[in-house]
PDB file of C-alpha atoms in Angstrom:
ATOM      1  CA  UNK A   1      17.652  11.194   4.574  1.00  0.00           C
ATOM      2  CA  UNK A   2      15.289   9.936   1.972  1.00  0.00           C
ATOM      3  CA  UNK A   3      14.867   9.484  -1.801  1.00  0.00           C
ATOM      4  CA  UNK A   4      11.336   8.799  -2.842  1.00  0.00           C
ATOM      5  CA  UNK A   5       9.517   7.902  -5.987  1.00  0.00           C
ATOM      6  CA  UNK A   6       5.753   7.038  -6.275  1.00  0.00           C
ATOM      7  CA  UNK A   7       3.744   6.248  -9.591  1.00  0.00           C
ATOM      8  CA  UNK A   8       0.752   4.479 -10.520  1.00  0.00           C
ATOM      9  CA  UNK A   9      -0.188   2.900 -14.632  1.00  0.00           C
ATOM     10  CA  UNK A  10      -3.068   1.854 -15.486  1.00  0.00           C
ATOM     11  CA  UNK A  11      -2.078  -1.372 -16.859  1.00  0.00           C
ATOM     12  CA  UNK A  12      -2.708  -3.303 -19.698  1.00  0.00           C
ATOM     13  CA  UNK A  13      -6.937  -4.131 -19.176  1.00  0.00           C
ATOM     14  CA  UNK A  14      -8.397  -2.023 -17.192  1.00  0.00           C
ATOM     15  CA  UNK A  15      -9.932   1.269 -18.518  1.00  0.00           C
ATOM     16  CA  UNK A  16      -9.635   3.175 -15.424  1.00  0.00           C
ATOM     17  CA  UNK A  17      -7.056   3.372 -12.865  1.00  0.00           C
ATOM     18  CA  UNK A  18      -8.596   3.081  -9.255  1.00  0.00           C
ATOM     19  CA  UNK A  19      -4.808   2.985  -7.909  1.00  0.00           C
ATOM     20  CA  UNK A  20      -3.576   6.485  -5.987  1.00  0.00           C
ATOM     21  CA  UNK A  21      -0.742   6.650  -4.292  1.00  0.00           C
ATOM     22  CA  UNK A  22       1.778   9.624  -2.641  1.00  0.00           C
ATOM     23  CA  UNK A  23       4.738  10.844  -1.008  1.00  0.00           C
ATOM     24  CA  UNK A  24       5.152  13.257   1.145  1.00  0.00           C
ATOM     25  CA  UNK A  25       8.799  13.291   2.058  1.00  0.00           C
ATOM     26  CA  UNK A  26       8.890  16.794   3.937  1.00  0.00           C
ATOM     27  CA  UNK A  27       6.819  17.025   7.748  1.00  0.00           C
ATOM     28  CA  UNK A  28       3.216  16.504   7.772  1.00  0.00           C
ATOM     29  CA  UNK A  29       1.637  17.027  10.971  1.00  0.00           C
ATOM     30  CA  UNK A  30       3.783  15.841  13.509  1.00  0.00           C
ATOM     31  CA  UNK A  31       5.367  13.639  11.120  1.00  0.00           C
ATOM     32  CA  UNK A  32       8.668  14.033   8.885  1.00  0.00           C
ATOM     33  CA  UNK A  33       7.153  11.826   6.024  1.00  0.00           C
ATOM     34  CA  UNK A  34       4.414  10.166   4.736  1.00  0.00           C
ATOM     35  CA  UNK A  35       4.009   7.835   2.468  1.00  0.00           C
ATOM     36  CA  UNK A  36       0.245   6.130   1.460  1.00  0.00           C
ATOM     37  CA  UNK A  37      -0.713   3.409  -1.747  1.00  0.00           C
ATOM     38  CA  UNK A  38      -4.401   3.311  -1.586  1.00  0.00           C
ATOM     39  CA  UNK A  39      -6.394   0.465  -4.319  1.00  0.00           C
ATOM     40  CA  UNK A  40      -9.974   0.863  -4.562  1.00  0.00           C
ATOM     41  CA  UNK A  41     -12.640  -1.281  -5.654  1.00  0.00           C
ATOM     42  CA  UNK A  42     -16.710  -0.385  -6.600  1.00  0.00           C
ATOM     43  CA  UNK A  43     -18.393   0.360  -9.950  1.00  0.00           C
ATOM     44  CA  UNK A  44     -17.991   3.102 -12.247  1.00  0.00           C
ATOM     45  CA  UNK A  45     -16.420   5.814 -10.442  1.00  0.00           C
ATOM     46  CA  UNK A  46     -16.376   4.222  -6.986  1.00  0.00           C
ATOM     47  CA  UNK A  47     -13.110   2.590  -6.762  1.00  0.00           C
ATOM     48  CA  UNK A  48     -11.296   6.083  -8.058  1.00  0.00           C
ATOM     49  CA  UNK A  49     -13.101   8.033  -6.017  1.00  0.00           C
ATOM     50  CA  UNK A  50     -12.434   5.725  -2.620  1.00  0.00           C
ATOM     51  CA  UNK A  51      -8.768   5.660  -3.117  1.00  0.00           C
ATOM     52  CA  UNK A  52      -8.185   9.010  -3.944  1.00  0.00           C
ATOM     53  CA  UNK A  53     -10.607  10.356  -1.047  1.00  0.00           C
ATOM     54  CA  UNK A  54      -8.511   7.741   1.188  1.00  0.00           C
ATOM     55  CA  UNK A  55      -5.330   9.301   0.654  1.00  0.00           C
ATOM     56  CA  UNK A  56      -6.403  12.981   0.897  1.00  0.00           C
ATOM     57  CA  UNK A  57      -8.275  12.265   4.039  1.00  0.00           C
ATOM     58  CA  UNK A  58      -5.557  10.380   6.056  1.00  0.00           C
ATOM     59  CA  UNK A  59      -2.878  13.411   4.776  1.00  0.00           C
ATOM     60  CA  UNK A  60      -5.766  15.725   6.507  1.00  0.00           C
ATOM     61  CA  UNK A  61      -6.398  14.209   9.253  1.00  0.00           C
ATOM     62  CA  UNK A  62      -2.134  13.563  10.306  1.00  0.00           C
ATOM     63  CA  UNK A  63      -1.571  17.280   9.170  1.00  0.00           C
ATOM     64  CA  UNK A  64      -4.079  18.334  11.762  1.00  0.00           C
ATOM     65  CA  UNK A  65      -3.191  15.696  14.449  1.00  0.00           C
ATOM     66  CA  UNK A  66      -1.198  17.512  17.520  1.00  0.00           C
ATOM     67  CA  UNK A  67      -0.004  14.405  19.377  1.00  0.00           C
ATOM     68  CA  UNK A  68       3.347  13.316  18.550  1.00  0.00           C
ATOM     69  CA  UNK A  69       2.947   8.955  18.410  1.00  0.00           C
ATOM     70  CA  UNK A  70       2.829   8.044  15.222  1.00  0.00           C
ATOM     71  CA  UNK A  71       0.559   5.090  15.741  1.00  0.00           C
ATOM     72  CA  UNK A  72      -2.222   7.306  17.335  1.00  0.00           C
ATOM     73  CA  UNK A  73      -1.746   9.260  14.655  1.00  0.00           C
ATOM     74  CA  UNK A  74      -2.087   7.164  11.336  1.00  0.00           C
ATOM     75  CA  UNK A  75      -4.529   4.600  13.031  1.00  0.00           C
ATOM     76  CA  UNK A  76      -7.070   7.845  14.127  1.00  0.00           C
ATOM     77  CA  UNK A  77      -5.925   9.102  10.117  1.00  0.00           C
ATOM     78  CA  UNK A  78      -7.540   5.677   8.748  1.00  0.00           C
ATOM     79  CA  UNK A  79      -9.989   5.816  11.085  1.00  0.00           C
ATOM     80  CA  UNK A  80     -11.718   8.853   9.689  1.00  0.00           C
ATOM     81  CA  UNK A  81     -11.190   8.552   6.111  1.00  0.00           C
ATOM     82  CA  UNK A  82     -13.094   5.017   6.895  1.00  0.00           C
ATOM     83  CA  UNK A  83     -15.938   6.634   8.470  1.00  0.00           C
ATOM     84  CA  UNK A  84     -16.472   9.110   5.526  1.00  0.00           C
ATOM     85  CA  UNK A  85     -16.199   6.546   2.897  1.00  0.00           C
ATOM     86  CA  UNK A  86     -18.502   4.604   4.510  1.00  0.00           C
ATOM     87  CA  UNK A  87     -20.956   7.115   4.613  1.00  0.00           C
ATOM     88  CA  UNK A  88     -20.711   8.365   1.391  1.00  0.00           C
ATOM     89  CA  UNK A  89     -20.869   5.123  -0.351  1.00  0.00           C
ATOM     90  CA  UNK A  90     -24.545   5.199   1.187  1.00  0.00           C
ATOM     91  CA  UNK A  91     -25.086   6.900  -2.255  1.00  0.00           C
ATOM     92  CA  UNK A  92     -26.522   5.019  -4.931  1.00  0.00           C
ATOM     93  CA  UNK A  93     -23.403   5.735  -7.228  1.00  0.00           C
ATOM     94  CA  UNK A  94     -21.110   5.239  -4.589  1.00  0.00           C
ATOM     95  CA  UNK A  95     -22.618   1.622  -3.030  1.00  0.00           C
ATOM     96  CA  UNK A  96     -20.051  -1.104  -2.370  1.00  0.00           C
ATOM     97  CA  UNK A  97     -17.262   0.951  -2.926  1.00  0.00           C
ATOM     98  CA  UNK A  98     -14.059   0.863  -0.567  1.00  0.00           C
ATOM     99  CA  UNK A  99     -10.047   0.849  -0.765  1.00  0.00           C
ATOM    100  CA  UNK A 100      -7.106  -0.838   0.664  1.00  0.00           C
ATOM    101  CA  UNK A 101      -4.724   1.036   2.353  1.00  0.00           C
ATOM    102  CA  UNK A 102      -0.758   0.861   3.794  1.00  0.00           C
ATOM    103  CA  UNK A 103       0.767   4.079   4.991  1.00  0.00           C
ATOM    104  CA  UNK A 104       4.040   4.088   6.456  1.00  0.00           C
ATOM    105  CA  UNK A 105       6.566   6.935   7.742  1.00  0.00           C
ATOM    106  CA  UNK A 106      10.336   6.916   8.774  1.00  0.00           C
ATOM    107  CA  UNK A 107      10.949   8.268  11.662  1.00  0.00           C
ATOM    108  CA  UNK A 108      14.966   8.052  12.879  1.00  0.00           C
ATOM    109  CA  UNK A 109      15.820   4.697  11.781  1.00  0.00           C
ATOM    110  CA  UNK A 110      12.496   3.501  12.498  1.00  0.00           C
ATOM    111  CA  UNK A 111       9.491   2.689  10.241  1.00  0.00           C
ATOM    112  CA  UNK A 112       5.870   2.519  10.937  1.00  0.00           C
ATOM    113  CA  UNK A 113       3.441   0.966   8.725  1.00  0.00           C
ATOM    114  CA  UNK A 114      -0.092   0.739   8.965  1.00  0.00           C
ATOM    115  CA  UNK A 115      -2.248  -1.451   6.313  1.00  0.00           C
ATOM    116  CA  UNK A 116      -5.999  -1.991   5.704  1.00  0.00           C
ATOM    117  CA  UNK A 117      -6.577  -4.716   2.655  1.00  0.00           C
ATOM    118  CA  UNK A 118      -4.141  -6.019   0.391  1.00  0.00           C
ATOM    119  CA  UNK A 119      -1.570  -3.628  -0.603  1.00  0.00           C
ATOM    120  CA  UNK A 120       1.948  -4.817   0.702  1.00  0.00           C
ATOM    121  CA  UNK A 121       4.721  -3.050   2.127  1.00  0.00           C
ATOM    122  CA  UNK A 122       8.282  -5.214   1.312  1.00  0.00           C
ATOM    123  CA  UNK A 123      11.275  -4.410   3.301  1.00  0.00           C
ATOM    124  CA  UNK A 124      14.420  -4.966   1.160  1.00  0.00           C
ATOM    125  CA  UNK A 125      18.420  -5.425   1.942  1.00  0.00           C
ATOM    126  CA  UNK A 126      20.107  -8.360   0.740  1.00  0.00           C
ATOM    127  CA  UNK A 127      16.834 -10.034   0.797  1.00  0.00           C
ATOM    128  CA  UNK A 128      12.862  -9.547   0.507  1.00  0.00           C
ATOM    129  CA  UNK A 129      10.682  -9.702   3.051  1.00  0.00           C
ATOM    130  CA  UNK A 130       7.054  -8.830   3.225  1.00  0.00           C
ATOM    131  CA  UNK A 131       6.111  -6.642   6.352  1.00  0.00           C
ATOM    132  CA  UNK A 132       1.998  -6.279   5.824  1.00  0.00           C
ATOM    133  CA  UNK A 133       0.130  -9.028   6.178  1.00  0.00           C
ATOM    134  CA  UNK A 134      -2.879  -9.377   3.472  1.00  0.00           C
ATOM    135  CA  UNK A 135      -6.269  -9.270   4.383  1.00  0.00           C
ATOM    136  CA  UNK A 136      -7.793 -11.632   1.799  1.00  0.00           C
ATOM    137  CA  UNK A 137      -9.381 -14.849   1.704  1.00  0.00           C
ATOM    138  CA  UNK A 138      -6.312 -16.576  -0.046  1.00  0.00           C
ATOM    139  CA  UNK A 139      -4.147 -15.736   2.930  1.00  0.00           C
ATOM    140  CA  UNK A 140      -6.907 -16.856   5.087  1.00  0.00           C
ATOM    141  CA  UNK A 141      -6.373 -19.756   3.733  1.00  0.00           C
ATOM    142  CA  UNK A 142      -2.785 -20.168   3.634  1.00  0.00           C
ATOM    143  CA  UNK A 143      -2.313 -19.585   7.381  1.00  0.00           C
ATOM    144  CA  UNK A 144      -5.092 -21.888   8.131  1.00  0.00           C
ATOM    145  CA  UNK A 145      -2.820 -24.935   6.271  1.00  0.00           C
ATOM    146  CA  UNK A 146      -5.515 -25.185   3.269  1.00  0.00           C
ATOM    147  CA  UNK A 147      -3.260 -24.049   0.636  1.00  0.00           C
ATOM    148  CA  UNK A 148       0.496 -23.683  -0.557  1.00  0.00           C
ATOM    149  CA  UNK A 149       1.894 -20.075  -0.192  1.00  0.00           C
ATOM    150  CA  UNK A 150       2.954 -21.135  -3.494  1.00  0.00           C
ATOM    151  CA  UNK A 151      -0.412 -21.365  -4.943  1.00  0.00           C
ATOM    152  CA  UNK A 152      -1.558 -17.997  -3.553  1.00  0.00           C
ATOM    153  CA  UNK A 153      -0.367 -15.891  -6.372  1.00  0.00           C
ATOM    154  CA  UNK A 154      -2.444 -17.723  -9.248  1.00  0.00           C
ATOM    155  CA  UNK A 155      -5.489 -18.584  -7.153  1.00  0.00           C
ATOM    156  CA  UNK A 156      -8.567 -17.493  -8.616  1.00  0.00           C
ATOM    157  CA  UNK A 157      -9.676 -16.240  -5.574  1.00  0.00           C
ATOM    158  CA  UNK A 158      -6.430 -13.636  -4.770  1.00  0.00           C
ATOM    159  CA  UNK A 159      -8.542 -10.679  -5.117  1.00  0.00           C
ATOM    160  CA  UNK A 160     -11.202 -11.275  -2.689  1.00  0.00           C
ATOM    161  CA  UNK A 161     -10.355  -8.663   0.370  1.00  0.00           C
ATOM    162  CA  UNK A 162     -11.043  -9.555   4.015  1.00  0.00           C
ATOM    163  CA  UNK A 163     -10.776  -5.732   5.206  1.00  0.00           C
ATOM    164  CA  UNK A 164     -10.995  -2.311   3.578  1.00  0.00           C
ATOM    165  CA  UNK A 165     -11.568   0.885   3.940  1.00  0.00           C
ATOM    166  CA  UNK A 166     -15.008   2.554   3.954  1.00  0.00           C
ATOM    167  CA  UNK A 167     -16.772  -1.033   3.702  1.00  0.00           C
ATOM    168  CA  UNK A 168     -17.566  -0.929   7.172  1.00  0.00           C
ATOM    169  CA  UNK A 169     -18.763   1.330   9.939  1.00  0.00           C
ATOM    170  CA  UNK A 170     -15.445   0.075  11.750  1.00  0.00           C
ATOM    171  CA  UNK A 171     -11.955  -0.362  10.504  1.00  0.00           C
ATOM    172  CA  UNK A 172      -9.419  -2.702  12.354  1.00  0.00           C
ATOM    173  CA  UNK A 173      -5.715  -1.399  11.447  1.00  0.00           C
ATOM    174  CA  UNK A 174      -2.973  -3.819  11.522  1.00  0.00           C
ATOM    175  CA  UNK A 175       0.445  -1.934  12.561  1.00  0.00           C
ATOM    176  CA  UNK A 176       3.742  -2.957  11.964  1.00  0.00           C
ATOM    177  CA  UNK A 177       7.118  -1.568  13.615  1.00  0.00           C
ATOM    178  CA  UNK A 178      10.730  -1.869  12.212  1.00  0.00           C
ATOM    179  CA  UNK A 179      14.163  -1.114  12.432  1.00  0.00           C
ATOM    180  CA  UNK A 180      15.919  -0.170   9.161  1.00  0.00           C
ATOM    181  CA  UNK A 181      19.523   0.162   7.698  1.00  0.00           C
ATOM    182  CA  UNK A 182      21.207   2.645   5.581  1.00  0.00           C
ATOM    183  CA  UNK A 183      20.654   1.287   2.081  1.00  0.00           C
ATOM    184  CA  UNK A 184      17.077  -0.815   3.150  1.00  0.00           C
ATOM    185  CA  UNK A 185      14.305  -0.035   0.251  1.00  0.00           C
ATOM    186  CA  UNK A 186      11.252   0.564   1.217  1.00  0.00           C
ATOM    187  CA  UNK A 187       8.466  -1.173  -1.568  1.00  0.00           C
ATOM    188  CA  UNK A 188       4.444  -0.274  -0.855  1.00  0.00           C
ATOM    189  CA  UNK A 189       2.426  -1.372  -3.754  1.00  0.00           C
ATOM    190  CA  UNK A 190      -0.735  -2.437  -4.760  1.00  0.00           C
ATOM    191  CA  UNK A 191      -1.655  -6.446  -6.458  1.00  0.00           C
ATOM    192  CA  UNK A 192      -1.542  -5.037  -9.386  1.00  0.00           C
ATOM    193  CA  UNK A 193       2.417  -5.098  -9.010  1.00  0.00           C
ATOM    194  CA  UNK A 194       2.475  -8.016  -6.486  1.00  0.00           C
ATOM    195  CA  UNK A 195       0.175 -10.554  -8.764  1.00  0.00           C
ATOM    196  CA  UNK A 196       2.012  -9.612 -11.896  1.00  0.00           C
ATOM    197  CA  UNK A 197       6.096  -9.663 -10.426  1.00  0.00           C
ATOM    198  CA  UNK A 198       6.831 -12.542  -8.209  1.00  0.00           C
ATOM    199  CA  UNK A 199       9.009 -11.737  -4.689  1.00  0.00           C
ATOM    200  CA  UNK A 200      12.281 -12.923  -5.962  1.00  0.00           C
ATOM    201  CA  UNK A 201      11.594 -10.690  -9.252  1.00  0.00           C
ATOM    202  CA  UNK A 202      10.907  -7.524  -7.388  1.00  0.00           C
ATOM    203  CA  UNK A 203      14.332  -8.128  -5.597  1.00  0.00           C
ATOM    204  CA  UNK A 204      15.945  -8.591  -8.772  1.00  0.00           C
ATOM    205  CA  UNK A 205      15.105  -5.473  -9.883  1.00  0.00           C
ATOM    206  CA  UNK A 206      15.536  -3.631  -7.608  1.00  0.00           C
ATOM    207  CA  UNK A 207      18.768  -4.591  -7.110  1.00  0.00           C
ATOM    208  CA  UNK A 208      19.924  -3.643 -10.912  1.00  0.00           C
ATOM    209  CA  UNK A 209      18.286  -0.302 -10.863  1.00  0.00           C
ATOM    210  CA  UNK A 210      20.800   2.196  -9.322  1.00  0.00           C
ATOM    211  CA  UNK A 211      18.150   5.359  -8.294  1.00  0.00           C
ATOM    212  CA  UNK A 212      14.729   4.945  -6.957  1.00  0.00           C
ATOM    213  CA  UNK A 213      12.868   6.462 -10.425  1.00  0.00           C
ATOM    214  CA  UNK A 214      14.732   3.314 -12.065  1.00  0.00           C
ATOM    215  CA  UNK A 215      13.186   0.744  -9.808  1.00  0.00           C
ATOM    216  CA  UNK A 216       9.932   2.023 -10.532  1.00  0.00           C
ATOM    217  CA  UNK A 217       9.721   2.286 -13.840  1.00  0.00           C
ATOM    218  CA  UNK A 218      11.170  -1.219 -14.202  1.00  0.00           C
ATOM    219  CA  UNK A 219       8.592  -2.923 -11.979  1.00  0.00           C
ATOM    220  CA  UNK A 220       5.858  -1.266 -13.601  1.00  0.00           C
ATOM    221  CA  UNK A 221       7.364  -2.396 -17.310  1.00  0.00           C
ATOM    222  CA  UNK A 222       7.728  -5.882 -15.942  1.00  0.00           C
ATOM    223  CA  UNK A 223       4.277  -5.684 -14.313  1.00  0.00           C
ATOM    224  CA  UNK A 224       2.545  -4.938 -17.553  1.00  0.00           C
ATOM    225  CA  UNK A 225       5.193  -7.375 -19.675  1.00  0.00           C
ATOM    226  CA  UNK A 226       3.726  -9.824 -17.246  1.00  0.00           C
ATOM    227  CA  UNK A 227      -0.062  -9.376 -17.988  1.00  0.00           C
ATOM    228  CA  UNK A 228      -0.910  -5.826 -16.589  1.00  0.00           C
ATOM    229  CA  UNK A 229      -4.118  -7.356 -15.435  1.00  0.00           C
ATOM    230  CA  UNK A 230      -4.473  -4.229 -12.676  1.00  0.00           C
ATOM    231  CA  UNK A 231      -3.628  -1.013 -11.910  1.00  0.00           C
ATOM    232  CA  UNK A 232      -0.204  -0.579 -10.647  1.00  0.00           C
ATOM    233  CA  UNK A 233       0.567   1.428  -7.970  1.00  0.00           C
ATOM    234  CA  UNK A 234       4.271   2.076  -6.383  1.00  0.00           C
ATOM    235  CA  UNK A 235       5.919   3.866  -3.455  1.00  0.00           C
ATOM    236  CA  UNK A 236       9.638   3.477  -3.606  1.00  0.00           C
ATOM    237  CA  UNK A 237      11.563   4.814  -0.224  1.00  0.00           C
ATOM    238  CA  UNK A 238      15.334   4.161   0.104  1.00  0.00           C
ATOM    239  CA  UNK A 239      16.485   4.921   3.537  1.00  0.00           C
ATOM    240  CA  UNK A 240      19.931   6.733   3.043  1.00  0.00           C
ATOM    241  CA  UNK A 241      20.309   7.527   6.965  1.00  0.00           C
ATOM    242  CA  UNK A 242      17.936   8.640  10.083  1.00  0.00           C
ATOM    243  CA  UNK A 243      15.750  10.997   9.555  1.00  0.00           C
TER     244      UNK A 243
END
C-alpha cells in the first residue's frame, strides 16, 4: 500500500511554471503505479509544453505497453516521448526546448526509477540518500575531483543539463533498482526544491510532517522561504507495505 501526494508552485521569480508532475497510484499498463516529475526548459511556451507533453506521453506509451518488465517498459515510455519532442521542437516556437525526467513505480517491495536530466529521486528512512544521479555539468565535475560536492549547490553553473528529453534524436536512460521498507519515503523533485532545501533539510522535514500532504506543503514553503528561484515540483510516495 501507498499514500501519494504530488504538487508543483511556481515559485517566487518565475512567471510561468514549466514544472509537471503526477501520480498515478492505481495500475497503468502493466504497472500498479506510476509516478513521473518532468522540468522543462526552452522559451516562451517551450519548457511548459515539453514537460507536460513528457508526462502524458510516457503515461501513454506504459498504458499501452503489453510486456510485463518494468524497465522495458518505462525506458521504451521515455524513449518515445523523446522522439516526439524532438521532432516537434523542429518548430520555430518550439526550438531548443526539452525536459528532465525521473519516473519511478513500486512494484512489491521493490522500486524502479528511471531519470533523464536533473530531477532527483531521494530515498528516505532514518537517513537521506539520493538514488538518481544528475546529469549536469556540476556533477560532471564533482565526480571528476574538480569540485567539492559541497560547492555544487551554489555553483553558478548547477543548471546546465548534460541529458534531457527531446534535445536529442537519442535518449540514454539511467535506471536505478531498490529494495524498500515499510515506512521508506519516496521524494522525486525537481532543482527547484533541491537548489532551494539542502539534503539534511528535506530530511528534517519530512520527518516532522506526520501525512504525505504535510511534507509537501512544507518543502514547497521552505523552498520559496529559501529564494523560490524555480518552479517546484514534488512527488511524495510513502511505502506503507508491498504492493
Amino acid at each position: 500500500m501507498l499514500t501519494v501526494c504530488s504538487k508543483t508552485d511556481i515559485g517566487r521569480k518565475r512567471n510561468m511554471n514549466q514544472d509537471t508532475v503526477s501520480a498515478w497510484n492505481v495500475p497503468i499498463g502493466s504497472l500498479p503505479n506510476l509516478f513521473v516529475v518532468a522540468d522543462g526548459m526552452g522559451g516562451h511556451k517551450a519548457g511548459d509544453y515539453a514537460s507536460a507533453y513528457a508526462v502524458k506521453a510516457i503515461a501513454r506509451e506504459v498504458e499501452l505497453d503489453e510486456r510485463i518488465e518494468p524497465v522495458k517498459i518505462i525506458t521504451n515510455a521515455i524513449e518515445c516521448a523523446n522522439a516526439e519532442i524532438f521532432e516537434k521542437a523542429k518548430e520555430e516556437d518550439f526550438a531548443g526546448m526539452g525536459t528532465t525526467a525521473v519516473v519511478s513505480t513500486v512494484i512489491g517491495s521493490t522500486l524502479y526509477v528511471a531519470n533523464v536530466g536533473d530531477s532527483r529521486l531521494y530515498l528516505i528512512r532514518d537517513d537521506i540518500k539520493q538514488i538518481t544521479r544528475d546529469h549536469s555539468l556540476v556533477e560532471e565535475m564533482v565526480r571528476a575531483g574538480e569540485i567539492a560536492r559541497e560547492e555544487a549547490r551554489f555553483h553558478p553553473d548547477k543548471n546546465i543539463i548534460t541529458r534531457a528529453v527531446g534535445a536529442d534524436r537519442v535518449v540514454l536512460v539511467d535506471f536505478f533498482e531498490v529494495d524498500i521498507l515499510e515506512g521508506d519515503v519516496i521524494l522525486m523533485c525537481s532543482d527547484g526544491l533541491s537548489n532551494m532545501v539542502g539534503d539534511d533539510e528535506i530530511l528534517s522535514i519530512i520527518k516532522k510532517q506526520k501525512d504525505v500532504e504535510g511534507m509537501a506543503d512544507e518543502l514547497i514553503k521552505v523552498a520559496n522561504h529559501n529564494g523560490g528561484k524555480d518552479n517546484i515540483g514534488v512527488v511524495l510516495v510513502r511505502f506503507e507495505g508491498a504492493v
